[in-house]
Short mmCIF file of N, CA and C in Angstrom, two decimals:
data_model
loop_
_atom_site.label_atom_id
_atom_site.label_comp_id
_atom_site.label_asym_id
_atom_site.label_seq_id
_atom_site.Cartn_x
_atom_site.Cartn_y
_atom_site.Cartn_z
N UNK A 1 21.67 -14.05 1.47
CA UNK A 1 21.17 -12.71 1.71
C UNK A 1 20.78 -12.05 0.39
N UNK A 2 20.06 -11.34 0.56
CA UNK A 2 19.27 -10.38 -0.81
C UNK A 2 19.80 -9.24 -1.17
N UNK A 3 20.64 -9.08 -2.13
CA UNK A 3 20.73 -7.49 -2.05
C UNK A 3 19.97 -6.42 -1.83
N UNK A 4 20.22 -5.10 -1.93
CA UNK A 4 19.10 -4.19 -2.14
C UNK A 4 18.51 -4.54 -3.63
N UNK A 5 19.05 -4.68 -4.31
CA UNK A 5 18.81 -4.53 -5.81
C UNK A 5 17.70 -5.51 -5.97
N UNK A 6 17.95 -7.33 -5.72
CA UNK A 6 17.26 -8.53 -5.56
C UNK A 6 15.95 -7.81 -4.79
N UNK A 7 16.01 -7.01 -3.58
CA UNK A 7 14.78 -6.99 -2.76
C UNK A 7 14.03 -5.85 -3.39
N UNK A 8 14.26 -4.74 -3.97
CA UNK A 8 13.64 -4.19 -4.80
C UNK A 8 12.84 -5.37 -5.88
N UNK A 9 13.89 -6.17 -6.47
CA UNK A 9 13.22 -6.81 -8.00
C UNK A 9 11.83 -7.64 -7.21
N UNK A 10 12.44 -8.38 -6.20
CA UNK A 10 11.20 -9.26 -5.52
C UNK A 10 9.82 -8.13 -4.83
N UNK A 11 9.75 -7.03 -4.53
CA UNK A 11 8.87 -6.56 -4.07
C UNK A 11 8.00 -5.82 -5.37
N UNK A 12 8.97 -5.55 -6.46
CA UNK A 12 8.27 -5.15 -7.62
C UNK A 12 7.67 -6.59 -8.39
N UNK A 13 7.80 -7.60 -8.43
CA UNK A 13 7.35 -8.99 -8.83
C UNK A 13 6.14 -9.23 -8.01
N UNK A 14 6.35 -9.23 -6.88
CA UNK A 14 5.12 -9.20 -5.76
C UNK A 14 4.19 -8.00 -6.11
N UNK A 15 3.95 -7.28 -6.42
CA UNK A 15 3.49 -6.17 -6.53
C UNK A 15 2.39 -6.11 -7.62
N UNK A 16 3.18 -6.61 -8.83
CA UNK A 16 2.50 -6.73 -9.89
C UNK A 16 1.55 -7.87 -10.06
N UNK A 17 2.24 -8.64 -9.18
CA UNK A 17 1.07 -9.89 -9.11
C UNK A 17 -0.08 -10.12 -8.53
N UNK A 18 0.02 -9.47 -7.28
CA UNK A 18 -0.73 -8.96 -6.23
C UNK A 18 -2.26 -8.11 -7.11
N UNK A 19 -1.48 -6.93 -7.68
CA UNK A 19 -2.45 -6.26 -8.18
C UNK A 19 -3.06 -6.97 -9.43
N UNK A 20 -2.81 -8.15 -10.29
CA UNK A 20 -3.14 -8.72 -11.41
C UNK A 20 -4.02 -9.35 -10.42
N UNK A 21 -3.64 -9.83 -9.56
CA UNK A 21 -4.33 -11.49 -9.14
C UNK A 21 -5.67 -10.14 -8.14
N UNK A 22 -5.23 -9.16 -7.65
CA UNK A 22 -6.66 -8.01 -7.78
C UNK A 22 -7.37 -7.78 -8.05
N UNK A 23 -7.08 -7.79 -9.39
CA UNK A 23 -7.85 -7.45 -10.96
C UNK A 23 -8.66 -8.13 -10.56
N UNK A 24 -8.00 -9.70 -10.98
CA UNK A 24 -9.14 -11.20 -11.60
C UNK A 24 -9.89 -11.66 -10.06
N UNK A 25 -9.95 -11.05 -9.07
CA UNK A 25 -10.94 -11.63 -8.05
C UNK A 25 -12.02 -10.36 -8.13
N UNK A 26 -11.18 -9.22 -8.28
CA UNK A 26 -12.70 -8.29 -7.95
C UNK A 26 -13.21 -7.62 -9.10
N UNK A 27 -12.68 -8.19 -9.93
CA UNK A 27 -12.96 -7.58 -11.63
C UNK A 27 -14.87 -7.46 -11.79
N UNK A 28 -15.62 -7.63 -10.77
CA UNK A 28 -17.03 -6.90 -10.79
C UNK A 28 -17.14 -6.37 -9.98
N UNK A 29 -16.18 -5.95 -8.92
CA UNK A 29 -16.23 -4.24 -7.59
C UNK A 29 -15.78 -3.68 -7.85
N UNK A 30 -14.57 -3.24 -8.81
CA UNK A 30 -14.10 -2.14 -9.52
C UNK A 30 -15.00 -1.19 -9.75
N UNK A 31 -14.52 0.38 -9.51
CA UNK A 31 -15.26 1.46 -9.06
C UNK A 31 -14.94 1.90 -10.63
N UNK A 32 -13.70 2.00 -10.48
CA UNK A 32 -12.69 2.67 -12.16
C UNK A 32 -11.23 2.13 -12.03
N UNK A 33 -10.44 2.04 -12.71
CA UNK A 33 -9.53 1.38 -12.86
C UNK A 33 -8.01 1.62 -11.58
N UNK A 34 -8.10 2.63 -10.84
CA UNK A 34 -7.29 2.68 -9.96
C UNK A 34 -8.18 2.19 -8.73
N UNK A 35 -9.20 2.06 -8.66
CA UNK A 35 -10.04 1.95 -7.35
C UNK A 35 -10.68 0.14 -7.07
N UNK A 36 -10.33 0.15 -5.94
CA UNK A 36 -11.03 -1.49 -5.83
C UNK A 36 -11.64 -1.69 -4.47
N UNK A 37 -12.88 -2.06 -4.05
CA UNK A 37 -13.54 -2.79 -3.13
C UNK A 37 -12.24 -2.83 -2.02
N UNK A 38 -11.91 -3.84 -2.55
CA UNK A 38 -10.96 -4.72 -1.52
C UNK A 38 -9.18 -4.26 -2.34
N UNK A 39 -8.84 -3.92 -2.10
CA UNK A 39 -7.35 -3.55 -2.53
C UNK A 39 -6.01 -4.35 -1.92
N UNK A 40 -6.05 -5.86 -2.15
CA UNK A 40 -4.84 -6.28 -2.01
C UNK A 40 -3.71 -5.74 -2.06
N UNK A 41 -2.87 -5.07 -2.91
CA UNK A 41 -1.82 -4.49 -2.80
C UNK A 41 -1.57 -3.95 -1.54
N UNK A 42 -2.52 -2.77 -1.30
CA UNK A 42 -2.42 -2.05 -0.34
C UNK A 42 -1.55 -2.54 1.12
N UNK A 43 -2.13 -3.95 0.81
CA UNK A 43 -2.08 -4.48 2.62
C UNK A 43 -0.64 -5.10 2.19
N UNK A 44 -0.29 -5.21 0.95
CA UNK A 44 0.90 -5.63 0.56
C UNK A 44 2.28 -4.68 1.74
N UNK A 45 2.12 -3.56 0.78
CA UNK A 45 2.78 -2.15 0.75
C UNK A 45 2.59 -1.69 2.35
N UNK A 46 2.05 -1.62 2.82
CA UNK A 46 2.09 -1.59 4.45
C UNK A 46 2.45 -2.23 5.03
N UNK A 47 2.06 -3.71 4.79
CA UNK A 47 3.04 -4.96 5.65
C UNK A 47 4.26 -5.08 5.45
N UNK A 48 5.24 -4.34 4.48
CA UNK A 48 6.26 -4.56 3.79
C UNK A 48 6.77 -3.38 4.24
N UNK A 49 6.34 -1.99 4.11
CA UNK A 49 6.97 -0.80 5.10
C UNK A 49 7.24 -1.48 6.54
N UNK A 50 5.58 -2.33 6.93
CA UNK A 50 6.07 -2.41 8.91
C UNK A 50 7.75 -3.26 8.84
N UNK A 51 7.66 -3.44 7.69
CA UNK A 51 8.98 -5.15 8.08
C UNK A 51 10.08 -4.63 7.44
N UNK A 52 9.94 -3.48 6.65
CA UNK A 52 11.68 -3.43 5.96
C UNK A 52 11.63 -1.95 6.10
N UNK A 53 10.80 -0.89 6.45
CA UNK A 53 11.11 0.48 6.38
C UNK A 53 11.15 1.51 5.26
N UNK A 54 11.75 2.32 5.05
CA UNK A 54 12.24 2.91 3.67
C UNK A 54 13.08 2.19 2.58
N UNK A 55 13.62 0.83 3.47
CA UNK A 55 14.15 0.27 2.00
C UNK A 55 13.00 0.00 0.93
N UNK A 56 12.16 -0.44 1.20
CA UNK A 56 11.16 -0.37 0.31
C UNK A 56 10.91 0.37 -1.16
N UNK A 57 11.06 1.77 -0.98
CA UNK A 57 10.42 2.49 -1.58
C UNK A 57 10.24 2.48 -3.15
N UNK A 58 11.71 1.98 -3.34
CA UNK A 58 12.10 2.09 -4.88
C UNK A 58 11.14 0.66 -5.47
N UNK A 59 11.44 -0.44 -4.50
CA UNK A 59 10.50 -1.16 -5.47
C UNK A 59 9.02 -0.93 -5.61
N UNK A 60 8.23 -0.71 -4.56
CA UNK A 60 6.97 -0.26 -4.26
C UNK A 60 6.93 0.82 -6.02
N UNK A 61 7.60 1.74 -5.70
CA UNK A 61 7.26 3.07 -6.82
C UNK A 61 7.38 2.05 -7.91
N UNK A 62 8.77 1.66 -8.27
CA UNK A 62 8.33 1.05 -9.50
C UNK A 62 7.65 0.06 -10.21
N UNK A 63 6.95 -1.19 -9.13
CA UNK A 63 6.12 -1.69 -9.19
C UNK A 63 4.90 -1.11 -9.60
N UNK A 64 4.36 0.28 -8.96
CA UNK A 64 3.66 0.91 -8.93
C UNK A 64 3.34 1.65 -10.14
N UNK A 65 4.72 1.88 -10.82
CA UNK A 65 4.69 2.43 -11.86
C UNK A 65 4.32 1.88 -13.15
N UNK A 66 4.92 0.44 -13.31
CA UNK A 66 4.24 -0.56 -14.09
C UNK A 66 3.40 -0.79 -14.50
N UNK A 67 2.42 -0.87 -12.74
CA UNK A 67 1.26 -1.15 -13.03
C UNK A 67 0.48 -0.45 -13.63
N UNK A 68 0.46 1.19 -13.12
CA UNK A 68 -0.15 2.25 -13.82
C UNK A 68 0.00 2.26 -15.28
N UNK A 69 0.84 1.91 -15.61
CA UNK A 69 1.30 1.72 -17.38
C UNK A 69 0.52 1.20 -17.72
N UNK A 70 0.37 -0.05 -17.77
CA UNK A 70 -0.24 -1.06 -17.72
C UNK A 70 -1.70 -1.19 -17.68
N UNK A 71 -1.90 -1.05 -16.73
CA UNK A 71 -3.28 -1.16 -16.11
C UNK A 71 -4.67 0.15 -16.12
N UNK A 72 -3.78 1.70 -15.98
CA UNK A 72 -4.86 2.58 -16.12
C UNK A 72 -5.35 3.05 -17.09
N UNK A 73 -6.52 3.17 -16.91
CA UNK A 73 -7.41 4.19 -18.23
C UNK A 73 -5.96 5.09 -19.12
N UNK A 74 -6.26 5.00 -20.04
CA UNK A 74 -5.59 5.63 -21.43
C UNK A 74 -5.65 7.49 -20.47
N UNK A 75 -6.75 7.93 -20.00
CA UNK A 75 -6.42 9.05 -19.68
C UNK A 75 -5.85 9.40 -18.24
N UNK A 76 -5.95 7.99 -17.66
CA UNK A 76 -5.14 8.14 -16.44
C UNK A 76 -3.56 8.19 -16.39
N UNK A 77 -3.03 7.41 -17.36
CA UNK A 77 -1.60 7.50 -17.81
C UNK A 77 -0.76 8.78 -17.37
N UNK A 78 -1.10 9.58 -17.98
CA UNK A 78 -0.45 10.80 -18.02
C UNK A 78 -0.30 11.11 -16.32
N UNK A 79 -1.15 10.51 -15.29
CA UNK A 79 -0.36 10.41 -13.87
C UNK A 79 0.15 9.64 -13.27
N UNK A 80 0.39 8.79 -13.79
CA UNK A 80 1.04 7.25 -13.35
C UNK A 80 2.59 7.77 -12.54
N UNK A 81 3.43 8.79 -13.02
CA UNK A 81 4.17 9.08 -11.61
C UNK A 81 4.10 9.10 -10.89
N UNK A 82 3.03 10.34 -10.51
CA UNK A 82 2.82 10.91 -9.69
C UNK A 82 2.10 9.71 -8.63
N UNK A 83 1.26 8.82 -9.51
CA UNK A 83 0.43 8.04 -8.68
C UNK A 83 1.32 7.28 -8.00
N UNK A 84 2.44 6.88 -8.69
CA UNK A 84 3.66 5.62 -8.23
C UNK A 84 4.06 6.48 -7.22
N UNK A 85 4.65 7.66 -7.09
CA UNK A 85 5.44 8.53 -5.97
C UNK A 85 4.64 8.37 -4.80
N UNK A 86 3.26 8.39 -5.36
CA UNK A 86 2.18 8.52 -3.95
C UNK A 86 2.20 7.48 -3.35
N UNK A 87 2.11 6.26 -4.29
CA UNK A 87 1.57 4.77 -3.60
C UNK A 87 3.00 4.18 -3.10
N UNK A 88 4.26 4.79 -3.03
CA UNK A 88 5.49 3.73 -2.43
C UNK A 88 5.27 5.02 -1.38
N UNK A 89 5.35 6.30 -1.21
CA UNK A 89 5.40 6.99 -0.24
C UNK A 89 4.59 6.87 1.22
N UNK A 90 3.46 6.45 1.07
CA UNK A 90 2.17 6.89 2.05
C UNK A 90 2.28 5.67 2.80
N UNK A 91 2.73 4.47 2.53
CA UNK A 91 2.90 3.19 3.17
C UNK A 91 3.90 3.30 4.21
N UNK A 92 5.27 3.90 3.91
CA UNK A 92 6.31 4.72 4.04
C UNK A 92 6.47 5.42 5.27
N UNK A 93 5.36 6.56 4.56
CA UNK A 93 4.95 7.93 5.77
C UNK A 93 4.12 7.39 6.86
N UNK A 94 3.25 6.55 6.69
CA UNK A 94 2.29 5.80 7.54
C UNK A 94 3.26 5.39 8.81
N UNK A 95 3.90 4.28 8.02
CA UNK A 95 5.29 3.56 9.36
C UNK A 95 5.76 4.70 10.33
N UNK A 96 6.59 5.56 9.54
CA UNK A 96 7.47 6.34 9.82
C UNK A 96 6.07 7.20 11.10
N UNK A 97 4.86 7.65 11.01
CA UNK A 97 4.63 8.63 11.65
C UNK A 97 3.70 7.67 12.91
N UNK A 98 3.74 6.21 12.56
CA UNK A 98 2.85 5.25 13.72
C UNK A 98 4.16 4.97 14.56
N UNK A 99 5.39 4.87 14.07
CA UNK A 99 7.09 4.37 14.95
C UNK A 99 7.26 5.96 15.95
N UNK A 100 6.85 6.51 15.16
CA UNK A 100 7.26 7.79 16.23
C UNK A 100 6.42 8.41 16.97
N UNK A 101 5.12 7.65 16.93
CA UNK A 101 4.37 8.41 18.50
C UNK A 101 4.23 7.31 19.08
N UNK A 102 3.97 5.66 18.39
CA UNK A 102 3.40 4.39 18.92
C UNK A 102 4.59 3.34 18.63
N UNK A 103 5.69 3.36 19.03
CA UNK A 103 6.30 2.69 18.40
C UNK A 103 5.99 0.93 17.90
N UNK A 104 6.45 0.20 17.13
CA UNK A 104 6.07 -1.17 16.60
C UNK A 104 6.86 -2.51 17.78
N UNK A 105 8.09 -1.94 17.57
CA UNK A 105 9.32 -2.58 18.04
C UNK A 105 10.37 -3.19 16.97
N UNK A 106 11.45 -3.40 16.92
CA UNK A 106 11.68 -3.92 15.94
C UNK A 106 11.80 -4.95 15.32
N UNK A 107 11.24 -6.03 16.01
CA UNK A 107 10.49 -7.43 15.93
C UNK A 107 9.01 -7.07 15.78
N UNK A 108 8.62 -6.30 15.57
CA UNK A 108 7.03 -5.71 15.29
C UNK A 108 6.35 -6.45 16.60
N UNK A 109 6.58 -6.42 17.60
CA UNK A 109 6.57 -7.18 19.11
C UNK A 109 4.87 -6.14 19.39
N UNK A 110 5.25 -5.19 19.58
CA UNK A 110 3.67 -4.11 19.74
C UNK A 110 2.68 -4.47 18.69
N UNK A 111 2.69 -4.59 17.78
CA UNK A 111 1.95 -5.31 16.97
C UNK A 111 0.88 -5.75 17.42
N UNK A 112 -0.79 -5.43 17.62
CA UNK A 112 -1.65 -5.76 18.02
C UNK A 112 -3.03 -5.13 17.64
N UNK A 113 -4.07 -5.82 18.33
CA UNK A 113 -5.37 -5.26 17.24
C UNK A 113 -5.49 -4.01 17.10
N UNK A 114 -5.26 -3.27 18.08
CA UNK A 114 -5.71 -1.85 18.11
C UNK A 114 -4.51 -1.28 16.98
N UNK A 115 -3.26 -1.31 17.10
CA UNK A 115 -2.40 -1.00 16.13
C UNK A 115 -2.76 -1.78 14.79
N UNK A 116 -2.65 -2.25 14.64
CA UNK A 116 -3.45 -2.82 13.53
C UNK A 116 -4.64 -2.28 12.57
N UNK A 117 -5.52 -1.73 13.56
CA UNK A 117 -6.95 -0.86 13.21
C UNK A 117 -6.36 0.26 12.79
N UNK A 118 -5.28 0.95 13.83
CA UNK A 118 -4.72 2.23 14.01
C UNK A 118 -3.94 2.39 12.59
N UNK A 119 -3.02 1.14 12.10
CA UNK A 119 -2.52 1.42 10.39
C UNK A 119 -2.92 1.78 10.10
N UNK A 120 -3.95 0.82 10.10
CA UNK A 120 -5.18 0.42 8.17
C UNK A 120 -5.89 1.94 8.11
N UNK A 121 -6.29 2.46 9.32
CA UNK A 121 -7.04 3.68 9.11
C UNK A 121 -6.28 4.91 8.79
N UNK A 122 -4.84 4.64 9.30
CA UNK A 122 -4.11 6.30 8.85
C UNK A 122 -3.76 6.25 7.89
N UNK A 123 -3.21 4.35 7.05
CA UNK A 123 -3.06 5.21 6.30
C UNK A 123 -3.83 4.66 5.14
N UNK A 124 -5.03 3.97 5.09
CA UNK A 124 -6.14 4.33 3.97
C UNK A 124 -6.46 6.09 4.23
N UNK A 125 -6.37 6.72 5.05
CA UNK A 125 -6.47 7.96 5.00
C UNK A 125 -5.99 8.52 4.13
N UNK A 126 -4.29 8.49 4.66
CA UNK A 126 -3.34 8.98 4.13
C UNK A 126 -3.43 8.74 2.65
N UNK A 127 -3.33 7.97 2.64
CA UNK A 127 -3.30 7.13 0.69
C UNK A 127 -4.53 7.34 -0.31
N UNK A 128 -5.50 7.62 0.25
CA UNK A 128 -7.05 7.91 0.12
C UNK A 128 -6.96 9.46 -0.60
N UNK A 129 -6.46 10.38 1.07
CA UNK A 129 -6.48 11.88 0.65
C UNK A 129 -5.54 12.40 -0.26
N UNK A 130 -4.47 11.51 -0.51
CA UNK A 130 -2.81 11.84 -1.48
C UNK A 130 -3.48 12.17 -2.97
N UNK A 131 -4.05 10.58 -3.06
CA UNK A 131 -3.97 10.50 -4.48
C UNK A 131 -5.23 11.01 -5.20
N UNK A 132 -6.26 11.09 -3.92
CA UNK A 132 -8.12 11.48 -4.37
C UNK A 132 -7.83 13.33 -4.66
N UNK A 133 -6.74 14.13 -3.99
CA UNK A 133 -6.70 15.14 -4.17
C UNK A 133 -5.96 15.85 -4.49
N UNK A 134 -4.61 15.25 -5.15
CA UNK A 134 -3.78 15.20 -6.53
C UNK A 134 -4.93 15.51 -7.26
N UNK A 135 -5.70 14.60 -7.52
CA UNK A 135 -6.67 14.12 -8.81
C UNK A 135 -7.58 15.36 -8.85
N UNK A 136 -7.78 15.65 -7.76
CA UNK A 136 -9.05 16.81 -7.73
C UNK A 136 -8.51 18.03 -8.21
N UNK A 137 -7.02 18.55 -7.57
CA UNK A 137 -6.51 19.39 -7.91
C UNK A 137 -6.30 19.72 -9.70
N UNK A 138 -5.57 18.25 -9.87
CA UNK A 138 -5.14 18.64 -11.02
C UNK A 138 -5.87 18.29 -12.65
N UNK A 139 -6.94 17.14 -12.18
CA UNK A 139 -8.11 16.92 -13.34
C UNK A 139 -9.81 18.07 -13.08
N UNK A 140 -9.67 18.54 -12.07
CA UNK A 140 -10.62 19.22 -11.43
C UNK A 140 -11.69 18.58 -11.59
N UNK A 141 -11.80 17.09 -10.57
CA UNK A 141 -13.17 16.23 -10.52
C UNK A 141 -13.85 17.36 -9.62
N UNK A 142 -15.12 16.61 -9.88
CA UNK A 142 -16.49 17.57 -8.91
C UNK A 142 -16.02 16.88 -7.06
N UNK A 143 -16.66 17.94 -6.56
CA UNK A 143 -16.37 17.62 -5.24
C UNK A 143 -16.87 15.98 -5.24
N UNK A 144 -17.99 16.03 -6.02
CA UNK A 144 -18.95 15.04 -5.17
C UNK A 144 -18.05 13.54 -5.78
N UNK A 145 -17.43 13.49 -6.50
CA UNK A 145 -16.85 12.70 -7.53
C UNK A 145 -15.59 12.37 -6.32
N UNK A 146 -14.99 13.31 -6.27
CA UNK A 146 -13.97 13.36 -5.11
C UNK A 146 -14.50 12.47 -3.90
N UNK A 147 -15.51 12.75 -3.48
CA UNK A 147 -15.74 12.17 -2.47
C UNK A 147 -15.78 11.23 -2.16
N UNK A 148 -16.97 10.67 -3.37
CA UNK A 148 -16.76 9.05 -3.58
C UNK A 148 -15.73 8.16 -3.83
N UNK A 149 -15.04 8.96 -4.72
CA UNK A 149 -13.41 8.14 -4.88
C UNK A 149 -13.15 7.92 -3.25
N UNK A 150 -12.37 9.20 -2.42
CA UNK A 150 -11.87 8.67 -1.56
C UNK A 150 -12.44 7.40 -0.65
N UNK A 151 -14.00 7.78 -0.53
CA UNK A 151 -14.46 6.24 0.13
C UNK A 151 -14.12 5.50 -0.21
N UNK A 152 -14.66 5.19 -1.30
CA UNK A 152 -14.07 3.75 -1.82
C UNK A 152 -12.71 3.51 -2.00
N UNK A 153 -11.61 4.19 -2.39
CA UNK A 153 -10.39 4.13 -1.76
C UNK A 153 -9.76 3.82 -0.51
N UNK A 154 -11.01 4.93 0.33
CA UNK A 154 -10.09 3.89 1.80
C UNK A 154 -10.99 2.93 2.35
N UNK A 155 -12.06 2.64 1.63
CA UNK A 155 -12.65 1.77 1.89
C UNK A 155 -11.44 0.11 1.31
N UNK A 156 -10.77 0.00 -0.10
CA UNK A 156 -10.32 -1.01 -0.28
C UNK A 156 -8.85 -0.80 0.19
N UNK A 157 -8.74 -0.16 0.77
CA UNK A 157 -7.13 0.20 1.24
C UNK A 157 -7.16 -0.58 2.48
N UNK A 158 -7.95 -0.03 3.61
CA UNK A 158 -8.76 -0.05 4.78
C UNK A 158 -8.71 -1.98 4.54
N UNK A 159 -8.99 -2.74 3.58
CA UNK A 159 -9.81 -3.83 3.96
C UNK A 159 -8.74 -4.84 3.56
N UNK A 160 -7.85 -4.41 2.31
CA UNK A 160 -6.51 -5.08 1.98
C UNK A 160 -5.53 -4.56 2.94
N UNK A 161 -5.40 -3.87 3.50
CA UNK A 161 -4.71 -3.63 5.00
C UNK A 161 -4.68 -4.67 6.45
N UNK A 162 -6.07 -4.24 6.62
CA UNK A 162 -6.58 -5.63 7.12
C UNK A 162 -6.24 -7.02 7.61
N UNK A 163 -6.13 -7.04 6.35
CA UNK A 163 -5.92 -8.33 5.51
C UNK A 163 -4.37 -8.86 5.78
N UNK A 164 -3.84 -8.22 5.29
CA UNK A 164 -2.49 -8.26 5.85
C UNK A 164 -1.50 -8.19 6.67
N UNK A 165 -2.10 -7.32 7.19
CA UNK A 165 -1.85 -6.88 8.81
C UNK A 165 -2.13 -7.85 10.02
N UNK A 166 -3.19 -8.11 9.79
CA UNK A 166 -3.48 -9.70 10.53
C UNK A 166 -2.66 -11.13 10.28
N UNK A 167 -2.55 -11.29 9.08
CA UNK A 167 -1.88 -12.64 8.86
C UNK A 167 -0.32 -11.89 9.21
N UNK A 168 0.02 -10.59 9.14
CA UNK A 168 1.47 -10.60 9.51
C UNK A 168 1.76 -11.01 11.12
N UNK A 169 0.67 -9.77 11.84
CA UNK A 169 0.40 -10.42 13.25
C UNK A 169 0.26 -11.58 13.60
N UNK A 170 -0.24 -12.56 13.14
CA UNK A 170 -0.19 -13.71 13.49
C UNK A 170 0.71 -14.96 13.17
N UNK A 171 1.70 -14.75 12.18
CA UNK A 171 2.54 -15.15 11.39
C UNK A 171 4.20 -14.33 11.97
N UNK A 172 4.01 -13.37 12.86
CA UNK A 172 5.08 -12.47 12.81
C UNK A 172 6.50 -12.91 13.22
N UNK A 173 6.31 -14.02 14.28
CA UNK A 173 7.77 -14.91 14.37
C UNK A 173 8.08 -15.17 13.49
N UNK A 174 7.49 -16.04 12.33
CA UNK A 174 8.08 -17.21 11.48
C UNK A 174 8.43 -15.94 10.47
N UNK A 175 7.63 -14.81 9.99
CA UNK A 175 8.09 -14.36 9.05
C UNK A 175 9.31 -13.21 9.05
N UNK A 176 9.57 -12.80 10.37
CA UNK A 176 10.77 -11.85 10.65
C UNK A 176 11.60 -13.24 10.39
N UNK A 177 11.77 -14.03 11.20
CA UNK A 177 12.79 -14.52 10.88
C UNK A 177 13.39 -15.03 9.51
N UNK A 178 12.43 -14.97 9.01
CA UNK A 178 12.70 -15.47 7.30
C UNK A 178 13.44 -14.21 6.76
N UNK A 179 12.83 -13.28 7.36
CA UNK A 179 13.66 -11.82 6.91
C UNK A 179 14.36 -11.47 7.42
N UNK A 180 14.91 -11.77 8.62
CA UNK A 180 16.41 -11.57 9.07
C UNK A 180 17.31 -13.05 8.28
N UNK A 181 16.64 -13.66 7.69
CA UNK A 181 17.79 -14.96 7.61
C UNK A 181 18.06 -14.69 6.15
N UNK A 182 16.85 -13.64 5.46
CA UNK A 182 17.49 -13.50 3.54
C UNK A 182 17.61 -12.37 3.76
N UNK A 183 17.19 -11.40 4.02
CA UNK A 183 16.97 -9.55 3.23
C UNK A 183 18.31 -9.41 4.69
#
C-alpha cells in the first residue's frame, strides 16, 4: 500500500513528466509558455481527481508548482502559486461538483461518453476561466488577449482531458483495481 506521502511523491513525478514529455511533443503549438494545443497534464489531473478525490491535491499543487518554477516565462513566475492553487483545485472542484448532481460511482461504473464530454468541458471551463482571469485581473491583459488565452486553454485542456478520460473509461476495471490493491 502507498502512503499518503508515497502517493503525493508519485503524482508529483507523474506530473512533471507528463508536462516535460508536453513540452517536447508540442514544442511548435505552444501559444506562450503556460498554454498548449493539446495539454496532457490536464487529462492527467482529472483522471486522477475521478480515481482518488481530494487526496490528490497536495501533489497536483506541488507538482504544479515545480513546474511553474521551472518552466514559466521569467515574468510569469511571480504567479506560479497562485497558478499551482488553481491547477490542483479545478480538477478537484470539477469531480466534486459532476459527483453531486451526476454521480460517477465509486468504481467510476457511470463513466461514459456523455460524462466524459460533460468533464472535459466543465472543467476546461472551469480551469480556462480560473487562471485566464486571475491573469486578467491581476496583469490587466486586454480583453481581446484574454480571450484568446482562454480558447486555447480550454481548447488544450478540453483535448488532454479527452485523452484521458477515454483510456480511463476503457481501461477502468484493470486500473481501479490496481488502485485499490496499492493506494
Amino acid at each position: 500500500m502507498l502512503t499518503l506521502i508515497k502517493l503525493q511523491l508519485l503524482i508529483i513525478a507523474i506530473w512533471v513528466l507528463l508536462f516535460i514529455f508536453n513540452g517536447a511533443i508540442n514544442n511548435l503549438l505552444y501559444h506562450n509558455s503556460y498554454i498548449a494545443i493539446i495539454f496532457i497534464p490536464a487529462g492527467f489531473k482529472i483522471t486522477i481527481a475521478c480515481l482518488l478525490g481530494k487526496r490528490v491535491f497536495w501533489g497536483l499543487f506541488v507538482g504544479s508548482l515545480i513546474t511553474a518554477l521551472l518552466f514559466l516565462e521569467e515574468a510569469m513566475i511571480k504567479h506560479a502559486l497562485m497558478f499551482a492553487l488553481l491547477s490542483a483545485g479545478s480538477p478537484i472542484l470539477t469531480i466534486w461538483l459532476v459527483n453531486t448532481f451526476i454521480p460517477l460511482g465509486k468504481k467510476l461504473q457511470n463513466l461514459n461518453l456523455q460524462k466524459i464530454l460533460l468533464i472535459s468541458v466543465m472543467y476546461s471551463i472551469i480551469n480556462s476561466f480560473m487562471h485566464n482571469t486571475y491573469l486578467l485581473m491581476s496583469e490587466g491583459l486586454t480583453f481581446e488577449k484574454y480571450q484568446a488565452d482562454s480558447l486555447l486553454m480550454f481548447t488544450g485542456d478540453f483535448l488532454g482531458s479527452l485523452i484521458f478520460l477515454f483510456l480511463l473509461s476503457y481501461y477502468r476495471k484493470g486500473i481501479i483495481r490496481i488502485i485499490h490493491k496499492y493506494i
